[in-house]
Short mmCIF file of N, CA and C in Angstrom, two decimals:
data_model
loop_
_atom_site.label_atom_id
_atom_site.label_comp_id
_atom_site.label_asym_id
_atom_site.label_seq_id
_atom_site.Cartn_x
_atom_site.Cartn_y
_atom_site.Cartn_z
N MET A 1020 -6.23 -21.09 23.93
CA MET A 1020 -6.14 -19.74 24.59
C MET A 1020 -5.66 -18.75 23.59
N THR A 1021 -6.30 -17.55 23.55
CA THR A 1021 -5.91 -16.60 22.59
C THR A 1021 -4.81 -15.78 23.20
N SER A 1022 -4.12 -15.12 22.30
CA SER A 1022 -3.01 -14.28 22.60
C SER A 1022 -3.50 -12.93 23.22
N TRP A 1023 -2.70 -12.25 23.96
CA TRP A 1023 -3.18 -10.94 24.57
C TRP A 1023 -3.48 -9.94 23.43
N ARG A 1024 -2.83 -10.11 22.25
CA ARG A 1024 -3.06 -9.20 21.15
C ARG A 1024 -4.47 -9.34 20.61
N ALA A 1025 -5.10 -10.54 20.72
CA ALA A 1025 -6.38 -10.76 20.15
C ALA A 1025 -7.45 -10.11 21.04
N THR A 1026 -7.14 -9.85 22.25
CA THR A 1026 -8.23 -9.22 23.12
C THR A 1026 -8.13 -7.80 23.29
N ARG A 1027 -7.16 -7.11 22.76
CA ARG A 1027 -7.08 -5.67 22.83
C ARG A 1027 -7.48 -5.00 21.56
N PRO A 1028 -8.21 -3.90 21.54
CA PRO A 1028 -8.52 -3.21 20.30
C PRO A 1028 -7.26 -2.55 19.71
N PRO A 1029 -7.25 -2.39 18.42
CA PRO A 1029 -6.07 -1.74 17.81
C PRO A 1029 -5.81 -0.30 18.35
N THR A 1030 -4.57 0.03 18.46
CA THR A 1030 -4.19 1.35 19.02
C THR A 1030 -4.79 2.59 18.30
N ALA A 1031 -5.03 2.40 16.98
CA ALA A 1031 -5.72 3.38 16.14
C ALA A 1031 -7.09 3.82 16.69
N PHE A 1032 -7.68 2.86 17.34
CA PHE A 1032 -9.02 3.00 17.87
C PHE A 1032 -9.06 3.45 19.39
N THR A 1033 -7.89 3.39 20.04
CA THR A 1033 -7.90 3.67 21.48
C THR A 1033 -7.00 4.85 21.82
N ASP A 1034 -6.09 5.37 20.97
CA ASP A 1034 -5.27 6.47 21.29
C ASP A 1034 -5.94 7.69 20.73
N PHE A 1035 -6.34 8.53 21.64
CA PHE A 1035 -7.04 9.79 21.20
C PHE A 1035 -6.20 10.75 20.35
N THR A 1036 -4.94 10.67 20.53
CA THR A 1036 -4.00 11.51 19.70
C THR A 1036 -4.06 11.09 18.24
N LEU A 1037 -4.08 9.85 17.99
CA LEU A 1037 -4.25 9.38 16.57
C LEU A 1037 -5.59 9.74 16.01
N ILE A 1038 -6.68 9.50 16.84
CA ILE A 1038 -8.01 9.84 16.41
C ILE A 1038 -8.14 11.32 16.08
N ALA A 1039 -7.54 12.19 16.97
CA ALA A 1039 -7.67 13.59 16.71
C ALA A 1039 -6.89 14.06 15.52
N ALA A 1040 -5.79 13.50 15.29
CA ALA A 1040 -4.87 13.85 14.16
C ALA A 1040 -5.67 13.45 12.82
N ALA A 1041 -6.27 12.26 12.80
CA ALA A 1041 -6.97 11.85 11.62
C ALA A 1041 -8.26 12.76 11.42
N SER A 1042 -8.86 13.03 12.44
CA SER A 1042 -10.09 13.99 12.28
C SER A 1042 -9.64 15.35 11.81
N ALA A 1043 -8.68 15.94 12.43
CA ALA A 1043 -8.24 17.25 12.04
C ALA A 1043 -7.81 17.26 10.56
N THR A 1044 -7.08 16.28 10.12
CA THR A 1044 -6.64 16.10 8.72
C THR A 1044 -7.87 16.10 7.91
N GLY A 1045 -8.85 15.23 8.21
CA GLY A 1045 -10.04 15.21 7.40
C GLY A 1045 -10.81 16.48 7.29
N LEU A 1046 -10.85 17.24 8.42
CA LEU A 1046 -11.53 18.48 8.37
C LEU A 1046 -10.80 19.53 7.52
N VAL A 1047 -9.44 19.59 7.58
CA VAL A 1047 -8.72 20.55 6.77
C VAL A 1047 -8.97 20.23 5.31
N ILE A 1048 -8.89 18.94 4.91
CA ILE A 1048 -9.01 18.60 3.51
C ILE A 1048 -10.51 18.86 3.09
N PHE A 1049 -11.45 18.69 3.91
CA PHE A 1049 -12.86 18.85 3.55
C PHE A 1049 -13.08 20.36 3.24
N PHE A 1050 -12.55 21.20 3.94
CA PHE A 1050 -12.74 22.68 3.81
C PHE A 1050 -11.77 23.37 2.80
N TRP A 1051 -10.52 22.88 2.77
CA TRP A 1051 -9.47 23.46 1.92
C TRP A 1051 -9.28 22.52 0.66
N HIS A 1052 -9.37 23.10 -0.45
CA HIS A 1052 -9.08 22.28 -1.69
C HIS A 1052 -7.80 22.74 -2.28
N PRO A 1053 -6.76 21.93 -1.98
CA PRO A 1053 -5.43 22.37 -2.43
C PRO A 1053 -5.28 22.36 -3.94
N PRO A 1054 -4.45 23.21 -4.49
CA PRO A 1054 -4.22 23.33 -5.95
C PRO A 1054 -3.71 22.02 -6.48
N ALA A 1055 -3.83 21.77 -7.79
CA ALA A 1055 -3.46 20.51 -8.40
C ALA A 1055 -1.92 20.28 -8.25
N ARG A 1056 -1.14 21.28 -8.25
CA ARG A 1056 0.31 21.11 -8.10
C ARG A 1056 0.69 20.48 -6.73
N LEU A 1057 -0.16 20.60 -5.72
CA LEU A 1057 0.05 20.05 -4.41
C LEU A 1057 -0.61 18.73 -4.30
N THR A 1058 -1.37 18.26 -5.20
CA THR A 1058 -2.08 17.01 -4.95
C THR A 1058 -1.58 15.93 -5.96
N HIS A 1059 -1.07 16.26 -7.14
CA HIS A 1059 -0.75 15.18 -8.10
C HIS A 1059 0.56 14.41 -7.72
N TRP A 1060 1.66 15.03 -7.96
CA TRP A 1060 2.87 14.27 -7.65
C TRP A 1060 3.13 14.03 -6.13
N PRO A 1061 2.94 14.98 -5.28
CA PRO A 1061 3.11 14.73 -3.90
C PRO A 1061 2.16 13.53 -3.34
N LEU A 1062 0.95 13.56 -3.86
CA LEU A 1062 0.13 12.46 -3.47
C LEU A 1062 0.55 11.11 -3.94
N GLU A 1063 1.09 11.04 -5.21
CA GLU A 1063 1.63 9.81 -5.67
C GLU A 1063 2.78 9.31 -4.93
N VAL A 1064 3.68 10.17 -4.50
CA VAL A 1064 4.78 9.75 -3.75
C VAL A 1064 4.41 9.38 -2.35
N THR A 1065 3.57 10.10 -1.62
CA THR A 1065 3.08 9.60 -0.33
C THR A 1065 2.37 8.32 -0.44
N ASP A 1066 1.57 8.17 -1.56
CA ASP A 1066 0.85 6.92 -1.69
C ASP A 1066 1.84 5.71 -1.91
N ALA A 1067 2.89 5.95 -2.60
CA ALA A 1067 3.93 4.90 -2.82
C ALA A 1067 4.58 4.54 -1.44
N ILE A 1068 4.81 5.60 -0.63
CA ILE A 1068 5.41 5.32 0.67
C ILE A 1068 4.50 4.48 1.55
N GLY A 1069 3.25 4.84 1.57
CA GLY A 1069 2.26 4.15 2.34
C GLY A 1069 2.08 2.71 1.82
N LEU A 1070 2.19 2.56 0.47
CA LEU A 1070 2.00 1.23 0.01
C LEU A 1070 3.13 0.32 0.40
N GLY A 1071 4.32 0.85 0.27
CA GLY A 1071 5.56 0.04 0.70
C GLY A 1071 5.46 -0.33 2.21
N LEU A 1072 5.12 0.62 3.08
CA LEU A 1072 5.13 0.41 4.42
C LEU A 1072 3.94 -0.60 4.85
N PHE A 1073 2.81 -0.39 4.29
CA PHE A 1073 1.74 -1.30 4.63
C PHE A 1073 1.87 -2.67 4.10
N VAL A 1074 2.44 -2.79 2.93
CA VAL A 1074 2.78 -4.17 2.46
C VAL A 1074 3.62 -4.93 3.36
N VAL A 1075 4.75 -4.33 3.73
CA VAL A 1075 5.70 -5.00 4.67
C VAL A 1075 5.05 -5.20 6.09
N THR A 1076 4.41 -4.23 6.61
CA THR A 1076 3.79 -4.41 7.89
C THR A 1076 2.66 -5.41 7.89
N GLY A 1077 1.81 -5.45 6.89
CA GLY A 1077 0.72 -6.35 6.81
C GLY A 1077 1.31 -7.89 6.70
N THR A 1078 2.39 -7.95 5.92
CA THR A 1078 2.92 -9.28 5.74
C THR A 1078 3.61 -9.79 7.07
N ALA A 1079 4.35 -8.90 7.78
CA ALA A 1079 4.96 -9.16 8.97
C ALA A 1079 4.03 -9.54 10.10
N VAL A 1080 2.86 -8.74 10.20
CA VAL A 1080 1.96 -9.00 11.20
C VAL A 1080 1.31 -10.38 10.96
N GLY A 1081 0.95 -10.57 9.70
CA GLY A 1081 0.26 -11.91 9.41
C GLY A 1081 1.23 -13.08 9.60
N TYR A 1082 2.47 -12.94 9.37
CA TYR A 1082 3.39 -14.07 9.65
C TYR A 1082 3.63 -14.23 11.14
N ASP A 1083 3.73 -13.09 11.87
CA ASP A 1083 3.78 -13.14 13.31
C ASP A 1083 2.66 -13.84 13.95
N TRP A 1084 1.46 -13.75 13.32
CA TRP A 1084 0.24 -14.39 13.89
C TRP A 1084 0.19 -15.86 13.58
N GLY A 1085 1.08 -16.34 12.77
CA GLY A 1085 1.19 -17.80 12.57
C GLY A 1085 0.62 -18.26 11.32
N VAL A 1086 0.24 -17.42 10.36
CA VAL A 1086 -0.13 -17.93 9.04
C VAL A 1086 1.00 -18.27 8.22
N SER A 1087 0.84 -19.12 7.16
CA SER A 1087 2.00 -19.53 6.32
C SER A 1087 2.47 -18.35 5.52
N ALA A 1088 3.70 -18.58 4.97
CA ALA A 1088 4.25 -17.45 4.16
C ALA A 1088 3.40 -17.03 3.07
N PRO A 1089 2.89 -18.00 2.26
CA PRO A 1089 1.91 -17.48 1.16
C PRO A 1089 0.75 -16.68 1.65
N SER A 1090 0.13 -17.16 2.73
CA SER A 1090 -1.00 -16.43 3.37
C SER A 1090 -0.54 -15.01 3.83
N ALA A 1091 0.59 -15.02 4.46
CA ALA A 1091 1.11 -13.69 5.00
C ALA A 1091 1.34 -12.74 3.78
N ALA A 1092 1.86 -13.22 2.64
CA ALA A 1092 2.06 -12.37 1.50
C ALA A 1092 0.81 -11.87 0.91
N LEU A 1093 -0.23 -12.73 0.89
CA LEU A 1093 -1.53 -12.23 0.39
C LEU A 1093 -2.15 -11.24 1.32
N LEU A 1094 -1.92 -11.46 2.65
CA LEU A 1094 -2.37 -10.44 3.67
C LEU A 1094 -1.69 -9.16 3.38
N GLY A 1095 -0.38 -9.17 3.21
CA GLY A 1095 0.45 -7.97 3.03
C GLY A 1095 0.01 -7.22 1.79
N LEU A 1096 -0.28 -8.00 0.74
CA LEU A 1096 -0.74 -7.44 -0.53
C LEU A 1096 -2.14 -6.73 -0.25
N THR A 1097 -3.04 -7.38 0.39
CA THR A 1097 -4.35 -6.85 0.64
C THR A 1097 -4.21 -5.59 1.56
N THR A 1098 -3.38 -5.64 2.45
CA THR A 1098 -3.25 -4.52 3.42
C THR A 1098 -2.62 -3.28 2.64
N GLY A 1099 -1.68 -3.56 1.71
CA GLY A 1099 -1.04 -2.51 0.97
C GLY A 1099 -2.05 -1.79 0.01
N VAL A 1100 -2.70 -2.61 -0.79
CA VAL A 1100 -3.55 -2.03 -1.80
C VAL A 1100 -4.88 -1.60 -1.21
N GLY A 1101 -5.30 -1.97 -0.04
CA GLY A 1101 -6.62 -1.72 0.56
C GLY A 1101 -6.75 -0.18 0.87
N GLY A 1102 -5.59 0.44 1.25
CA GLY A 1102 -5.75 1.88 1.55
C GLY A 1102 -5.96 2.70 0.25
N GLY A 1103 -5.37 2.33 -0.84
CA GLY A 1103 -5.53 2.96 -2.09
C GLY A 1103 -6.95 2.76 -2.66
N ILE A 1104 -7.44 1.55 -2.45
CA ILE A 1104 -8.87 1.29 -2.84
C ILE A 1104 -9.84 2.14 -2.09
N ILE A 1105 -9.66 2.20 -0.70
CA ILE A 1105 -10.58 3.04 0.14
C ILE A 1105 -10.44 4.43 -0.31
N ARG A 1106 -9.18 4.97 -0.44
CA ARG A 1106 -9.10 6.36 -0.87
C ARG A 1106 -9.78 6.60 -2.17
N ASP A 1107 -9.62 5.82 -3.20
CA ASP A 1107 -10.34 6.03 -4.42
C ASP A 1107 -11.85 5.97 -4.31
N VAL A 1108 -12.36 5.00 -3.64
CA VAL A 1108 -13.76 4.87 -3.42
C VAL A 1108 -14.41 6.05 -2.69
N LEU A 1109 -13.68 6.50 -1.62
CA LEU A 1109 -14.19 7.66 -0.87
C LEU A 1109 -14.14 9.00 -1.73
N SER A 1110 -13.20 9.07 -2.69
CA SER A 1110 -13.15 10.21 -3.50
C SER A 1110 -13.97 10.16 -4.82
N GLY A 1111 -14.75 9.00 -4.96
CA GLY A 1111 -15.64 8.86 -5.98
C GLY A 1111 -15.01 8.43 -7.26
N ARG A 1112 -13.86 7.78 -7.15
CA ARG A 1112 -13.17 7.24 -8.44
C ARG A 1112 -13.20 5.69 -8.47
N VAL A 1113 -13.07 5.19 -9.63
CA VAL A 1113 -12.82 3.74 -9.79
C VAL A 1113 -11.40 3.45 -9.26
N PRO A 1114 -11.28 2.48 -8.36
CA PRO A 1114 -9.91 2.19 -7.73
C PRO A 1114 -8.84 2.02 -8.78
N ALA A 1115 -7.68 2.53 -8.61
CA ALA A 1115 -6.66 2.52 -9.55
C ALA A 1115 -6.16 1.13 -9.79
N ILE A 1116 -6.32 0.22 -8.84
CA ILE A 1116 -5.95 -1.18 -9.03
C ILE A 1116 -6.90 -1.80 -10.07
N LEU A 1117 -8.11 -1.35 -10.35
CA LEU A 1117 -9.05 -1.89 -11.30
C LEU A 1117 -9.01 -1.26 -12.71
N ARG A 1118 -8.16 -0.21 -12.83
CA ARG A 1118 -8.11 0.51 -14.09
C ARG A 1118 -6.90 0.06 -14.92
N THR A 1119 -7.16 -0.18 -16.20
CA THR A 1119 -6.07 -0.71 -17.02
C THR A 1119 -5.20 0.61 -17.57
N ASP A 1120 -5.62 1.81 -17.33
CA ASP A 1120 -4.78 2.84 -17.75
C ASP A 1120 -3.89 3.42 -16.65
N GLU A 1121 -3.90 2.81 -15.58
CA GLU A 1121 -3.05 3.22 -14.42
C GLU A 1121 -1.72 2.43 -14.32
N PRO A 1122 -0.68 3.03 -13.90
CA PRO A 1122 0.59 2.25 -13.87
C PRO A 1122 0.52 1.17 -12.77
N LEU A 1123 1.46 0.32 -12.72
CA LEU A 1123 1.49 -0.82 -11.85
C LEU A 1123 1.24 -0.41 -10.38
N TYR A 1124 0.46 -1.05 -9.70
CA TYR A 1124 0.20 -0.85 -8.27
C TYR A 1124 0.10 -2.12 -7.45
N ALA A 1125 -0.60 -3.14 -7.93
CA ALA A 1125 -0.63 -4.36 -7.20
C ALA A 1125 0.69 -5.18 -7.44
N ILE A 1126 1.29 -5.08 -8.50
CA ILE A 1126 2.48 -5.92 -8.80
C ILE A 1126 3.55 -5.48 -7.92
N PRO A 1127 3.98 -4.22 -7.79
CA PRO A 1127 4.95 -3.87 -6.85
C PRO A 1127 4.59 -4.36 -5.33
N ALA A 1128 3.32 -4.26 -5.09
CA ALA A 1128 2.92 -4.59 -3.66
C ALA A 1128 3.10 -6.15 -3.51
N PHE A 1129 2.67 -6.92 -4.53
CA PHE A 1129 2.81 -8.33 -4.57
C PHE A 1129 4.29 -8.71 -4.41
N CYS A 1130 5.12 -8.15 -5.19
CA CYS A 1130 6.59 -8.47 -5.11
C CYS A 1130 7.18 -8.22 -3.76
N GLY A 1131 6.76 -7.10 -3.21
CA GLY A 1131 7.27 -6.77 -1.87
C GLY A 1131 6.73 -7.72 -0.74
N ALA A 1132 5.47 -8.15 -0.89
CA ALA A 1132 4.95 -8.95 0.10
C ALA A 1132 5.53 -10.47 -0.04
N VAL A 1133 5.73 -10.92 -1.21
CA VAL A 1133 6.44 -12.21 -1.45
C VAL A 1133 7.86 -12.11 -0.97
N LEU A 1134 8.52 -11.08 -1.24
CA LEU A 1134 9.96 -10.90 -0.69
C LEU A 1134 9.96 -10.95 0.80
N THR A 1135 9.10 -10.20 1.46
CA THR A 1135 9.06 -10.09 2.93
C THR A 1135 8.67 -11.44 3.50
N ALA A 1136 7.71 -12.06 2.95
CA ALA A 1136 7.22 -13.36 3.47
C ALA A 1136 8.36 -14.46 3.34
N THR A 1137 9.03 -14.41 2.21
CA THR A 1137 10.19 -15.35 1.93
C THR A 1137 11.25 -15.17 2.91
N LEU A 1138 11.61 -13.91 3.16
CA LEU A 1138 12.69 -13.59 4.15
C LEU A 1138 12.26 -14.06 5.59
N MET A 1139 10.96 -13.90 5.90
CA MET A 1139 10.52 -14.37 7.20
C MET A 1139 10.49 -15.81 7.34
N HIS A 1140 10.07 -16.46 6.26
CA HIS A 1140 10.04 -17.91 6.29
C HIS A 1140 11.44 -18.57 6.50
N PHE A 1141 12.47 -18.00 5.96
CA PHE A 1141 13.82 -18.48 6.11
C PHE A 1141 14.54 -17.85 7.32
N ASP A 1142 13.80 -17.03 8.08
CA ASP A 1142 14.34 -16.37 9.29
C ASP A 1142 15.50 -15.46 9.00
N TRP A 1143 15.42 -14.76 7.84
CA TRP A 1143 16.38 -13.74 7.43
C TRP A 1143 15.84 -12.40 7.66
N TYR A 1144 14.64 -12.24 8.13
CA TYR A 1144 14.00 -10.99 8.20
C TYR A 1144 14.51 -10.32 9.46
N ARG A 1145 14.84 -8.98 9.35
CA ARG A 1145 15.14 -8.14 10.51
C ARG A 1145 14.43 -6.80 10.20
N ALA A 1146 14.34 -5.93 11.15
CA ALA A 1146 13.70 -4.65 10.97
C ALA A 1146 14.24 -3.81 9.85
N TRP A 1147 15.58 -3.76 9.80
CA TRP A 1147 16.22 -3.00 8.75
C TRP A 1147 16.01 -3.63 7.39
N ILE A 1148 15.90 -4.91 7.28
CA ILE A 1148 15.64 -5.57 6.04
C ILE A 1148 14.18 -5.33 5.65
N GLY A 1149 13.24 -5.24 6.62
CA GLY A 1149 11.85 -4.88 6.29
C GLY A 1149 11.85 -3.47 5.67
N LEU A 1150 12.64 -2.57 6.24
CA LEU A 1150 12.70 -1.22 5.60
C LEU A 1150 13.23 -1.26 4.18
N LEU A 1151 14.22 -2.12 3.88
CA LEU A 1151 14.76 -2.23 2.58
C LEU A 1151 13.61 -2.80 1.64
N CYS A 1152 12.83 -3.79 2.16
CA CYS A 1152 11.77 -4.28 1.31
C CYS A 1152 10.66 -3.25 1.03
N ALA A 1153 10.43 -2.34 1.99
CA ALA A 1153 9.54 -1.25 1.81
C ALA A 1153 10.07 -0.33 0.82
N LEU A 1154 11.39 0.00 0.93
CA LEU A 1154 11.97 0.89 -0.10
C LEU A 1154 11.92 0.31 -1.50
N ALA A 1155 12.06 -1.03 -1.56
CA ALA A 1155 12.05 -1.71 -2.88
C ALA A 1155 10.58 -1.47 -3.55
N VAL A 1156 9.57 -1.65 -2.75
CA VAL A 1156 8.18 -1.42 -3.17
C VAL A 1156 8.00 -0.04 -3.60
N ILE A 1157 8.45 0.92 -2.75
CA ILE A 1157 8.34 2.37 -3.08
C ILE A 1157 9.05 2.65 -4.42
N ALA A 1158 10.24 2.20 -4.55
CA ALA A 1158 11.03 2.47 -5.80
C ALA A 1158 10.35 1.89 -7.00
N PHE A 1159 9.83 0.69 -6.91
CA PHE A 1159 9.21 -0.05 -8.01
C PHE A 1159 7.92 0.79 -8.42
N ARG A 1160 7.15 1.24 -7.44
CA ARG A 1160 5.91 1.95 -7.70
C ARG A 1160 6.28 3.31 -8.34
N LEU A 1161 7.23 3.97 -7.75
CA LEU A 1161 7.63 5.24 -8.39
C LEU A 1161 8.19 5.18 -9.79
N LEU A 1162 8.95 4.13 -10.09
CA LEU A 1162 9.42 3.84 -11.43
C LEU A 1162 8.29 3.58 -12.35
N ALA A 1163 7.26 2.76 -11.91
CA ALA A 1163 6.09 2.50 -12.64
C ALA A 1163 5.33 3.81 -13.01
N LEU A 1164 5.19 4.68 -12.02
CA LEU A 1164 4.68 5.95 -12.32
C LEU A 1164 5.39 6.76 -13.29
N ARG A 1165 6.72 6.88 -13.12
CA ARG A 1165 7.59 7.68 -14.01
C ARG A 1165 7.55 7.21 -15.40
N TYR A 1166 7.67 5.83 -15.59
CA TYR A 1166 7.77 5.38 -16.93
C TYR A 1166 6.40 4.80 -17.48
N ARG A 1167 5.42 4.89 -16.78
CA ARG A 1167 4.05 4.52 -17.05
C ARG A 1167 4.04 2.98 -17.45
N TRP A 1168 4.59 2.16 -16.55
CA TRP A 1168 4.61 0.77 -16.74
C TRP A 1168 3.21 0.16 -16.42
N HIS A 1169 2.73 -0.65 -17.26
CA HIS A 1169 1.45 -1.19 -17.12
C HIS A 1169 1.53 -2.77 -17.06
N GLY A 1170 0.66 -3.34 -16.41
CA GLY A 1170 0.55 -4.85 -16.47
C GLY A 1170 -0.09 -5.28 -17.62
N PRO A 1171 -0.15 -6.56 -17.92
CA PRO A 1171 -0.89 -7.12 -19.04
C PRO A 1171 -2.34 -6.82 -19.01
N ARG A 1172 -2.88 -6.38 -20.17
CA ARG A 1172 -4.37 -6.14 -20.24
C ARG A 1172 -5.06 -7.29 -20.77
N PRO A 1173 -6.30 -7.43 -20.26
CA PRO A 1173 -7.28 -8.41 -20.77
C PRO A 1173 -7.45 -8.32 -22.32
N TYR A 1174 -7.67 -9.37 -22.92
CA TYR A 1174 -7.83 -9.40 -24.40
C TYR A 1174 -8.95 -8.55 -24.81
N TYR A 1175 -9.96 -8.34 -23.98
CA TYR A 1175 -11.15 -7.50 -24.41
C TYR A 1175 -10.96 -5.97 -24.19
N VAL A 1176 -9.82 -5.50 -23.73
CA VAL A 1176 -9.49 -4.18 -23.50
C VAL A 1176 -8.69 -3.62 -24.68
N SER A 1177 -9.13 -2.57 -25.27
CA SER A 1177 -8.43 -2.04 -26.51
C SER A 1177 -7.08 -1.49 -26.02
N ARG A 1178 -6.01 -1.71 -26.82
CA ARG A 1178 -4.68 -1.25 -26.60
C ARG A 1178 -4.57 0.31 -26.70
N ASP A 1179 -5.58 0.88 -27.33
CA ASP A 1179 -5.63 2.35 -27.55
C ASP A 1179 -6.15 3.10 -26.30
N GLU A 1180 -6.62 2.39 -25.41
CA GLU A 1180 -7.15 3.03 -24.14
C GLU A 1180 -6.17 3.85 -23.45
#
């Protein structure tokens, strides 16, 4: 027998308020082109916040649905970086996660997902601890942006890139 959650559509698709807010935001951005000073650093900060929250939420939802801790961590990682990938693709850019010249993105998400899944596995997870996990991901990502931390590059990519 399936859970009641499996038979209901997600709230994002049934709550008209959420649909209207997303549509209005899309229309504003379509017609108004904000100056670079409003899109560079503020966008990076809000993206880091979204990354942290989606990583923890994706991991927690996966674990609550009964998948193993490693699978929940992978689900949290995918949930976290998926939004950034969609954003980049829709804006006509190569996703940041695939570019070697971009600061760490998936590694902070992976660390946060593993931390969250581990805490859930040992039943140490609480809502406030989830918030701390999200804050850790946010801080890690913002530090990577500030100090231009990069992951290891493939041997075939020039270090001068």
